[in-house]
Amino acid sequence: MLKVLTAGESHGKALVGILEGMPAGVPLVPEDFIGLMERRQSGYGRGPRRLLEPDRVEILSGVWRGLTIGSPIALLIWNRDHRFAVLEPPPLEAEEPTEAPLTVPLPGHADLAGALKYGFDDVRPVRERASARETAIRAALSVPARRLLQELGVEGVGFVVAVGGQAARVPARATVASIRASLDRQARWFLTPDARIVPVWKRLIDQARRDGDSLGGVVEVWVEGLPPGLGSHVDPARRLDTRLAAALMGIQAVRAVEIGEGIRQSSLPGRQALDPIEFSAKRGWHRPSNRAGGIEGGMTTGERLVVRAFMKPVPGPCRLPSVDLRTGRPAVPAFYRSDTCAVDALAGVAESVVILELASALLEKFGGDTLEELAVALEAYRRRVAKFAGSA
Ligand code: EPS
């Protein structure tokens, strides 16, 4: 199983991350990170910070001559906008900390609960670590896992399906490849397959920015090429939907997760809500529909995995009424730079955490110290499950 650990504050010196559990022999070069890191910073409505941060990923360990070697992979991204001086000892002669304290917690942020929990009267240490800047290194850690899945014929894509309540239209016959191609064609403002909705979203975001407001939205992640049977029904913690929901909820500002058409299924009668099963020599086991979103009983069905993550509006620009931690008096939070809409970034991050979870589930089921061992075990399993029980 893969273990993921990140460290770093938004305006600290650097973000660092460790990925443990990767087999040896997975191709990985620094260029593999570039596309995803750019995508994570993309999007209309982002603040000026992204122009400052090139998000160049340095591989510190676990890779030799362009291949993983089975040991922990350590990655590093330097922050150019490094001014979180609280972490450094103040100069000896200074009596006051160099950074002005932030004593008014931002409603909708981790500030207040974090300050109470850790005993701070300055919310900066909480805000710095709670920041979604951390997702830069989390996304980077997914790159070795992506390379592993690609070698095994598994491909995924994350894209935006709604901003501020306005939904995009996704073509009925779309595939991961066709969505990817449409994102490449028009990735300038939003990662969405629906070019028609782009001016609508831009107008909404422009208005929100003028109003000192922010907007949330919804992203979808699709993954194709998965074998049936990843995850398990035998224990709640081993269900893949448990793990995917936890991974997606773990992304800053995500407030809800849906697997397949889960929400709609809950209001339909069973005969309409559930997917029939079919078998043919050519396609093996399959479903003519995929309302389950590729997971039943906590296991992959072999159909396309479809998950959605719902993001609340980021709190930074809203500055709702609050209370000063030091005086107990009503106060408005200090101006704090932030994004108006970060839903586009969420598309790349949601894709990343799903990829990490799937690679982990694959390694758990098929093991192997090398990519080759893993591929052989997966191939043997694919052959076995392509048949029905009574066949020779
Ligand atoms: C963030 C606030 C903004 C975002 C940042 C996440 O940063 P700043 O306060 O420096 O303007 O731009 O996101 C990134 C820098 C990034 O790379 O995603 C927050 O509070 O979550």
Short mmCIF file of C-alpha atoms and ligand atoms in Angstrom, two decimals:
data_model
loop_
_atom_site.label_atom_id
_atom_site.label_comp_id
_atom_site.label_asym_id
_atom_site.label_seq_id
_atom_site.Cartn_x
_atom_site.Cartn_y
_atom_site.Cartn_z
CA MET A 1 0.00 0.00 0.00
CA LEU A 2 1.14 3.53 -0.69
CA LYS A 3 1.86 5.91 2.17
CA VAL A 4 1.69 9.65 1.52
CA LEU A 5 3.06 12.34 3.81
CA THR A 6 3.39 16.06 3.15
CA ALA A 7 4.83 18.96 5.12
CA GLY A 8 5.10 22.68 4.53
CA GLU A 9 3.26 25.94 5.12
CA SER A 10 1.77 28.06 2.34
CA HIS A 11 4.40 30.78 2.72
CA GLY A 12 7.03 28.60 4.38
CA LYS A 13 10.35 27.84 2.71
CA ALA A 14 9.20 24.80 0.77
CA LEU A 15 6.67 22.02 0.44
CA VAL A 16 8.02 18.51 0.85
CA GLY A 17 6.38 15.14 0.36
CA ILE A 18 7.20 11.47 0.69
CA LEU A 19 5.61 8.58 -1.18
CA GLU A 20 6.41 5.17 0.27
CA GLY A 21 5.48 1.81 -1.22
CA MET A 22 6.19 2.30 -4.93
CA PRO A 23 7.67 -0.76 -6.64
CA ALA A 24 10.94 -0.53 -8.57
CA GLY A 25 11.10 -0.09 -12.32
CA VAL A 26 8.47 2.62 -12.86
CA PRO A 27 9.76 5.22 -15.34
CA LEU A 28 9.91 8.71 -13.79
CA VAL A 29 11.69 11.85 -14.98
CA PRO A 30 11.36 15.50 -13.82
CA GLU A 31 9.43 16.39 -17.02
CA ASP A 32 6.59 14.05 -15.95
CA PHE A 33 5.55 16.62 -13.34
CA ILE A 34 5.26 19.69 -15.57
CA GLY A 35 1.82 19.22 -17.18
CA LEU A 36 0.03 18.41 -13.92
CA MET A 37 1.71 21.20 -11.97
CA GLU A 38 0.65 23.69 -14.63
CA ARG A 39 -2.87 22.32 -14.68
CA ARG A 40 -3.16 22.61 -10.89
CA GLN A 41 -2.27 26.29 -11.11
CA SER A 42 -4.60 27.00 -14.00
CA GLY A 43 -8.04 28.50 -13.95
CA TYR A 44 -9.91 31.73 -14.23
CA GLY A 45 -10.38 33.34 -10.82
CA ARG A 46 -7.09 32.33 -9.25
CA GLY A 47 -5.21 34.96 -7.26
CA PRO A 48 -1.85 36.50 -8.22
CA ARG A 49 0.13 33.96 -6.20
CA ARG A 50 0.24 31.39 -8.96
CA LEU A 51 2.19 33.77 -11.18
CA LEU A 52 4.90 33.84 -8.51
CA GLU A 53 5.28 30.11 -8.03
CA PRO A 54 6.78 28.09 -10.87
CA ASP A 55 6.06 24.88 -8.87
CA ARG A 56 9.13 23.11 -10.19
CA VAL A 57 9.34 19.68 -8.56
CA GLU A 58 12.74 18.37 -7.43
CA ILE A 59 13.11 14.60 -7.01
CA LEU A 60 15.28 14.07 -3.93
CA SER A 61 15.26 10.28 -3.59
CA GLY A 62 13.82 6.98 -4.70
CA VAL A 63 14.62 7.36 -8.42
CA TRP A 64 17.79 6.28 -10.24
CA ARG A 65 18.53 6.60 -13.94
CA GLY A 66 14.93 7.44 -14.72
CA LEU A 67 13.36 4.53 -12.83
CA THR A 68 11.93 4.15 -9.32
CA ILE A 69 14.06 1.91 -7.09
CA GLY A 70 11.49 0.79 -4.52
CA SER A 71 12.61 3.16 -1.77
CA PRO A 72 10.62 6.19 -0.55
CA ILE A 73 10.31 8.94 -3.15
CA ALA A 74 10.93 12.37 -1.63
CA LEU A 75 9.86 15.47 -3.57
CA LEU A 76 10.42 19.16 -2.94
CA ILE A 77 8.88 22.40 -4.23
CA TRP A 78 10.50 25.67 -3.12
CA ASN A 79 8.10 28.55 -2.30
CA ARG A 80 9.25 31.76 -3.90
CA ASP A 81 6.64 33.73 -1.92
CA HIS A 82 8.37 32.72 1.31
CA ARG A 83 7.54 35.09 4.11
CA PHE A 84 6.25 32.92 6.92
CA ALA A 85 8.93 34.32 9.24
CA VAL A 86 7.12 33.01 12.33
CA LEU A 87 8.91 29.70 11.79
CA GLU A 88 12.33 31.34 12.00
CA PRO A 89 13.80 32.64 15.24
CA PRO A 90 13.22 36.41 15.41
CA PRO A 91 16.41 38.53 15.14
CA LEU A 92 18.01 38.81 18.61
CA GLU A 93 17.60 42.56 18.86
CA ALA A 94 13.91 42.52 17.75
CA GLU A 95 11.37 42.69 20.55
CA GLU A 96 8.33 42.12 18.32
CA PRO A 97 7.75 39.31 15.83
CA THR A 98 8.50 40.45 12.27
CA GLU A 99 5.05 39.45 10.90
CA ALA A 100 2.02 41.37 12.15
CA PRO A 101 -0.24 38.96 14.08
CA LEU A 102 -3.54 37.86 12.55
CA THR A 103 -5.91 37.86 15.49
CA VAL A 104 -9.29 37.88 13.69
CA PRO A 105 -10.20 34.37 12.49
CA LEU A 106 -11.57 34.16 8.94
CA PRO A 107 -15.09 32.63 8.98
CA GLY A 108 -15.24 29.52 6.80
CA HIS A 109 -11.54 28.77 7.37
CA ALA A 110 -9.67 26.51 9.82
CA ASP A 111 -8.55 29.62 11.75
CA LEU A 112 -10.77 29.60 14.83
CA ALA A 113 -11.03 25.88 15.56
CA GLY A 114 -7.28 25.52 14.93
CA ALA A 115 -6.32 28.45 17.15
CA LEU A 116 -8.51 27.16 20.00
CA LYS A 117 -7.24 23.60 19.61
CA TYR A 118 -3.51 24.45 19.48
CA GLY A 119 -3.62 27.39 21.87
CA PHE A 120 -2.66 30.24 19.51
CA ASP A 121 -3.79 33.87 19.73
CA ASP A 122 -2.39 34.48 16.21
CA VAL A 123 -4.14 32.36 13.55
CA ARG A 124 -1.22 32.50 11.10
CA PRO A 125 0.26 29.06 11.92
CA VAL A 126 -3.17 27.47 11.37
CA ARG A 127 -3.97 29.36 8.18
CA GLU A 128 -0.56 28.66 6.71
CA ARG A 129 -0.86 24.89 7.02
CA ALA A 130 -4.60 24.69 6.29
CA SER A 131 -3.99 26.49 2.96
CA ALA A 132 -4.66 24.66 -0.28
CA ARG A 133 -1.11 25.50 -1.32
CA GLU A 134 -0.33 22.10 0.23
CA THR A 135 -2.12 20.45 -2.68
CA ALA A 136 0.86 21.36 -4.91
CA ILE A 137 3.01 18.72 -3.25
CA ARG A 138 0.11 16.25 -2.89
CA ALA A 139 -0.52 16.47 -6.63
CA ALA A 140 3.22 16.04 -7.27
CA LEU A 141 3.24 12.84 -5.19
CA SER A 142 0.59 11.39 -7.50
CA VAL A 143 2.94 11.55 -10.50
CA PRO A 144 4.88 8.33 -9.74
CA ALA A 145 1.50 6.62 -9.12
CA ARG A 146 0.19 7.97 -12.45
CA ARG A 147 3.22 6.59 -14.27
CA LEU A 148 2.60 3.21 -12.62
CA LEU A 149 -1.07 3.17 -13.67
CA GLN A 150 -0.25 4.33 -17.21
CA GLU A 151 2.17 1.39 -17.60
CA LEU A 152 -0.75 -0.90 -16.65
CA GLY A 153 -3.21 0.70 -19.09
CA VAL A 154 -5.15 2.74 -16.49
CA GLU A 155 -5.84 6.39 -17.37
CA GLY A 156 -7.78 9.10 -15.53
CA VAL A 157 -8.89 12.68 -15.99
CA GLY A 158 -10.34 15.35 -13.68
CA PHE A 159 -12.44 18.22 -15.04
CA VAL A 160 -14.81 20.96 -13.92
CA VAL A 161 -18.54 20.28 -14.26
CA ALA A 162 -20.01 23.27 -12.37
CA VAL A 163 -19.04 26.70 -11.07
CA GLY A 164 -21.33 28.81 -8.91
CA GLY A 165 -24.31 26.50 -9.60
CA GLN A 166 -23.99 26.67 -13.42
CA ALA A 167 -23.43 23.18 -14.83
CA ALA A 168 -21.37 22.19 -17.88
CA ARG A 169 -22.68 19.71 -20.42
CA VAL A 170 -20.58 16.57 -20.76
CA PRO A 171 -21.05 14.71 -24.09
CA ALA A 172 -22.94 11.45 -23.52
CA ARG A 173 -20.39 9.32 -25.36
CA ALA A 174 -17.30 11.00 -23.89
CA THR A 175 -14.30 8.91 -22.77
CA VAL A 176 -11.22 9.75 -20.73
CA ALA A 177 -9.31 10.21 -24.01
CA SER A 178 -11.94 12.49 -25.59
CA ILE A 179 -12.25 14.63 -22.42
CA ARG A 180 -8.46 14.93 -22.26
CA ALA A 181 -8.34 16.02 -25.89
CA SER A 182 -11.03 18.66 -25.33
CA LEU A 183 -9.22 19.97 -22.23
CA ASP A 184 -5.99 20.28 -24.23
CA ARG A 185 -7.83 22.27 -26.90
CA GLN A 186 -9.34 24.85 -24.57
CA ALA A 187 -7.49 24.64 -21.28
CA ARG A 188 -6.89 28.39 -21.22
CA TRP A 189 -9.53 29.33 -18.65
CA PHE A 190 -11.21 26.19 -17.36
CA LEU A 191 -10.55 22.47 -17.51
CA THR A 192 -13.96 21.56 -18.90
CA PRO A 193 -15.13 19.75 -22.03
CA ASP A 194 -17.95 22.32 -22.50
CA ALA A 195 -16.62 25.42 -24.30
CA ARG A 196 -20.10 26.98 -24.27
CA ILE A 197 -20.21 27.39 -20.48
CA VAL A 198 -16.83 29.16 -20.26
CA PRO A 199 -18.09 32.75 -20.82
CA VAL A 200 -20.90 32.14 -18.28
CA TRP A 201 -18.41 31.03 -15.62
CA LYS A 202 -16.08 33.91 -16.43
CA ARG A 203 -18.89 36.42 -15.97
CA LEU A 204 -19.89 34.86 -12.63
CA ILE A 205 -16.31 34.99 -11.38
CA ASP A 206 -15.79 38.59 -12.56
CA GLN A 207 -18.92 39.59 -10.66
CA ALA A 208 -17.84 37.72 -7.52
CA ARG A 209 -14.45 39.41 -7.65
CA ARG A 210 -16.08 42.84 -7.94
CA ASP A 211 -18.35 42.00 -4.99
CA GLY A 212 -15.48 40.81 -2.76
CA ASP A 213 -17.01 37.36 -2.92
CA SER A 214 -15.98 33.86 -4.00
CA LEU A 215 -17.46 30.84 -5.79
CA GLY A 216 -17.37 27.09 -5.36
CA GLY A 217 -18.22 24.32 -7.78
CA VAL A 218 -18.03 20.67 -8.72
CA VAL A 219 -15.37 18.53 -10.39
CA GLU A 220 -15.60 15.04 -11.76
CA VAL A 221 -12.86 12.41 -12.03
CA TRP A 222 -13.08 9.54 -14.50
CA VAL A 223 -10.73 6.55 -14.59
CA GLU A 224 -10.74 3.82 -17.25
CA GLY A 225 -8.89 0.53 -17.56
CA LEU A 226 -9.38 -0.66 -13.97
CA PRO A 227 -9.85 -4.39 -13.35
CA PRO A 228 -12.90 -5.48 -11.33
CA GLY A 229 -12.28 -6.26 -7.66
CA LEU A 230 -10.08 -3.42 -6.35
CA GLY A 231 -11.09 -2.70 -2.76
CA SER A 232 -13.17 -5.20 -0.81
CA HIS A 233 -16.65 -5.73 0.59
CA VAL A 234 -15.31 -7.66 3.61
CA ASP A 235 -14.58 -4.71 5.87
CA PRO A 236 -15.84 -1.10 5.84
CA ALA A 237 -12.30 0.34 5.92
CA ARG A 238 -11.29 -1.75 2.87
CA ARG A 239 -14.16 -0.57 0.67
CA LEU A 240 -12.75 1.47 -2.19
CA ASP A 241 -15.61 3.97 -1.98
CA THR A 242 -14.77 4.56 1.71
CA ARG A 243 -11.18 5.28 0.71
CA LEU A 244 -11.99 7.45 -2.31
CA ALA A 245 -14.48 9.52 -0.32
CA ALA A 246 -11.93 10.04 2.45
CA ALA A 247 -9.22 11.02 -0.05
CA LEU A 248 -11.51 13.55 -1.78
CA MET A 249 -12.90 14.94 1.48
CA GLY A 250 -9.30 15.42 2.56
CA ILE A 251 -8.84 18.13 -0.05
CA GLN A 252 -9.20 21.66 1.33
CA ALA A 253 -12.71 23.14 0.83
CA VAL A 254 -14.31 19.86 -0.41
CA ARG A 255 -17.60 19.40 1.43
CA ALA A 256 -19.27 16.47 -0.31
CA VAL A 257 -18.42 13.51 -2.53
CA GLU A 258 -20.59 11.50 -4.89
CA ILE A 259 -19.82 8.11 -6.47
CA GLY A 260 -21.43 7.66 -9.88
CA GLU A 261 -25.04 8.83 -9.83
CA GLY A 262 -25.31 8.23 -6.08
CA ILE A 263 -27.49 11.25 -5.36
CA ARG A 264 -29.91 10.54 -8.20
CA GLN A 265 -30.01 6.82 -7.37
CA SER A 266 -31.38 7.66 -3.93
CA SER A 267 -34.55 9.12 -5.45
CA LEU A 268 -35.19 6.53 -8.20
CA PRO A 269 -36.89 3.13 -7.89
CA GLY A 270 -34.39 0.27 -7.90
CA ARG A 271 -35.22 -0.96 -11.41
CA GLN A 272 -34.13 2.40 -12.78
CA ALA A 273 -31.36 3.13 -10.33
CA LEU A 274 -29.31 -0.08 -10.61
CA ASP A 275 -27.16 -1.44 -13.46
CA PRO A 276 -27.95 -4.82 -15.09
CA ILE A 277 -25.11 -7.30 -15.75
CA GLU A 278 -24.17 -8.69 -19.19
CA PHE A 279 -21.57 -11.12 -20.49
CA SER A 280 -20.17 -11.53 -23.99
CA ALA A 281 -17.13 -13.33 -25.36
CA LYS A 282 -15.80 -10.06 -26.76
CA ARG A 283 -16.33 -7.73 -23.79
CA GLY A 284 -16.41 -10.22 -20.90
CA TRP A 285 -18.41 -9.06 -17.87
CA HIS A 286 -19.88 -5.62 -18.32
CA ARG A 287 -22.82 -3.33 -17.51
CA PRO A 288 -24.84 -1.62 -20.25
CA SER A 289 -25.22 1.37 -17.89
CA ASN A 290 -22.94 2.74 -15.18
CA ARG A 291 -25.04 4.48 -12.56
CA ALA A 292 -22.88 2.86 -9.90
CA GLY A 293 -19.90 4.87 -11.19
CA GLY A 294 -17.72 1.78 -11.40
CA ILE A 295 -18.02 0.67 -7.77
CA GLU A 296 -20.33 -1.90 -6.22
CA GLY A 297 -19.94 -3.42 -2.74
CA GLY A 298 -16.86 -1.30 -2.21
CA MET A 299 -15.08 -2.88 -5.21
CA THR A 300 -14.39 -1.74 -8.75
CA THR A 301 -16.77 -3.32 -11.26
CA GLY A 302 -14.44 -2.87 -14.23
CA GLU A 303 -16.64 -0.10 -15.65
CA ARG A 304 -15.40 3.49 -15.75
CA LEU A 305 -14.85 4.96 -12.27
CA VAL A 306 -16.82 8.20 -11.88
CA VAL A 307 -16.52 10.33 -8.74
CA ARG A 308 -17.47 13.91 -8.00
CA ALA A 309 -16.15 16.37 -5.43
CA PHE A 310 -18.12 19.44 -4.33
CA MET A 311 -16.13 22.50 -3.27
CA LYS A 312 -17.44 25.34 -1.10
CA PRO A 313 -16.51 28.94 -2.01
CA VAL A 314 -13.04 29.74 -0.65
CA PRO A 315 -13.30 32.02 2.41
CA GLY A 316 -10.42 34.43 1.68
CA PRO A 317 -12.23 37.28 -0.13
CA CYS A 318 -15.51 37.12 1.87
CA ARG A 319 -14.32 38.53 5.20
CA LEU A 320 -17.59 37.81 7.01
CA PRO A 321 -18.11 39.28 10.50
CA SER A 322 -15.88 37.71 13.13
CA VAL A 323 -14.44 38.36 16.57
CA ASP A 324 -10.91 39.39 17.65
CA LEU A 325 -9.27 36.51 19.58
CA ARG A 326 -7.40 38.90 21.87
CA THR A 327 -10.17 41.39 22.71
CA GLY A 328 -13.35 39.34 22.27
CA ARG A 329 -14.84 42.23 20.29
CA PRO A 330 -16.57 42.03 16.90
CA ALA A 331 -14.06 42.57 14.07
CA VAL A 332 -13.59 42.06 10.34
CA PRO A 333 -10.70 39.77 9.26
CA ALA A 334 -7.66 41.56 7.78
CA PHE A 335 -7.42 41.60 3.98
CA TYR A 336 -5.73 38.36 2.92
CA ARG A 337 -4.84 37.60 -0.66
CA SER A 338 -6.68 34.64 -2.07
CA ASP A 339 -8.42 33.15 -5.05
CA THR A 340 -11.97 34.07 -6.12
CA CYS A 341 -12.55 30.57 -7.47
CA ALA A 342 -10.23 27.57 -7.11
CA VAL A 343 -12.48 24.91 -8.68
CA ASP A 344 -10.19 24.50 -11.67
CA ALA A 345 -7.25 23.65 -9.40
CA LEU A 346 -9.48 21.13 -7.65
CA ALA A 347 -9.89 19.20 -10.92
CA GLY A 348 -6.17 18.36 -11.00
CA VAL A 349 -5.96 17.75 -7.26
CA ALA A 350 -9.03 15.48 -7.15
CA GLU A 351 -7.62 13.51 -10.08
CA SER A 352 -4.33 13.20 -8.14
CA VAL A 353 -5.79 11.86 -4.89
CA VAL A 354 -7.99 9.38 -6.80
CA ILE A 355 -4.94 8.15 -8.74
CA LEU A 356 -2.98 7.70 -5.50
CA GLU A 357 -5.80 5.72 -3.92
CA LEU A 358 -6.23 3.49 -6.99
CA ALA A 359 -2.50 2.79 -7.30
CA SER A 360 -2.52 1.90 -3.62
CA ALA A 361 -5.48 -0.49 -4.08
CA LEU A 362 -3.77 -2.11 -7.08
CA LEU A 363 -0.54 -2.64 -5.15
CA GLU A 364 -2.49 -4.04 -2.24
CA LYS A 365 -4.20 -6.63 -4.45
CA PHE A 366 -1.35 -7.57 -6.77
CA GLY A 367 1.78 -6.69 -4.75
CA GLY A 368 5.17 -7.05 -6.38
CA ASP A 369 8.50 -5.38 -5.71
CA THR A 370 8.88 -4.49 -9.36
CA LEU A 371 6.54 -3.08 -11.97
CA GLU A 372 7.09 -6.26 -13.99
CA GLU A 373 5.92 -8.55 -11.15
CA LEU A 374 2.87 -6.36 -10.67
CA ALA A 375 2.06 -6.40 -14.39
CA VAL A 376 2.36 -10.21 -14.60
CA ALA A 377 0.03 -10.71 -11.61
CA LEU A 378 -2.51 -8.23 -13.00
CA GLU A 379 -2.46 -9.88 -16.43
CA ALA A 380 -3.05 -13.37 -14.95
CA TYR A 381 -5.96 -12.00 -12.92
CA ARG A 382 -7.45 -10.20 -15.94
CA ARG A 383 -7.39 -13.49 -17.87
CA ARG A 384 -9.08 -15.34 -15.02
CA VAL A 385 -11.91 -12.85 -14.53
CA ALA A 386 -12.58 -12.49 -18.27
CA LYS A 387 -14.32 -15.91 -18.19
CA PHE A 388 -17.49 -17.11 -16.55
CA ALA A 389 -17.30 -19.83 -13.91
CA GLY A 390 -18.49 -22.71 -16.10
CA SER A 391 -16.13 -22.01 -19.03
CA ALA A 392 -13.05 -24.15 -19.69
C1 EPS B 1 -4.61 29.91 -0.61
C2 EPS B 1 -4.50 31.25 -0.81
C3 EPS B 1 -3.78 31.82 -1.96
C4 EPS B 1 -3.75 30.79 -3.07
C5 EPS B 1 -3.10 29.54 -2.50
C6 EPS B 1 -4.05 28.91 -1.53
O1 EPS B 1 -2.45 32.13 -1.65
P1 EPS B 1 -2.00 33.57 -1.19
O2 EPS B 1 -2.63 33.76 0.11
O3 EPS B 1 -0.50 33.53 -1.13
O4 EPS B 1 -2.51 34.51 -2.24
O5 EPS B 1 -3.15 31.27 -4.21
O6 EPS B 1 -2.86 28.60 -3.50
C7 EPS B 1 -1.62 28.50 -4.04
C8 EPS B 1 -0.63 29.35 -3.87
C9 EPS B 1 -1.48 27.32 -4.85
O7 EPS B 1 -0.38 27.08 -5.36
O8 EPS B 1 -2.47 26.62 -4.98
C10 EPS B 1 -5.35 29.37 0.55
O9 EPS B 1 -5.56 30.10 1.52
O10 EPS B 1 -5.77 28.20 0.53
#
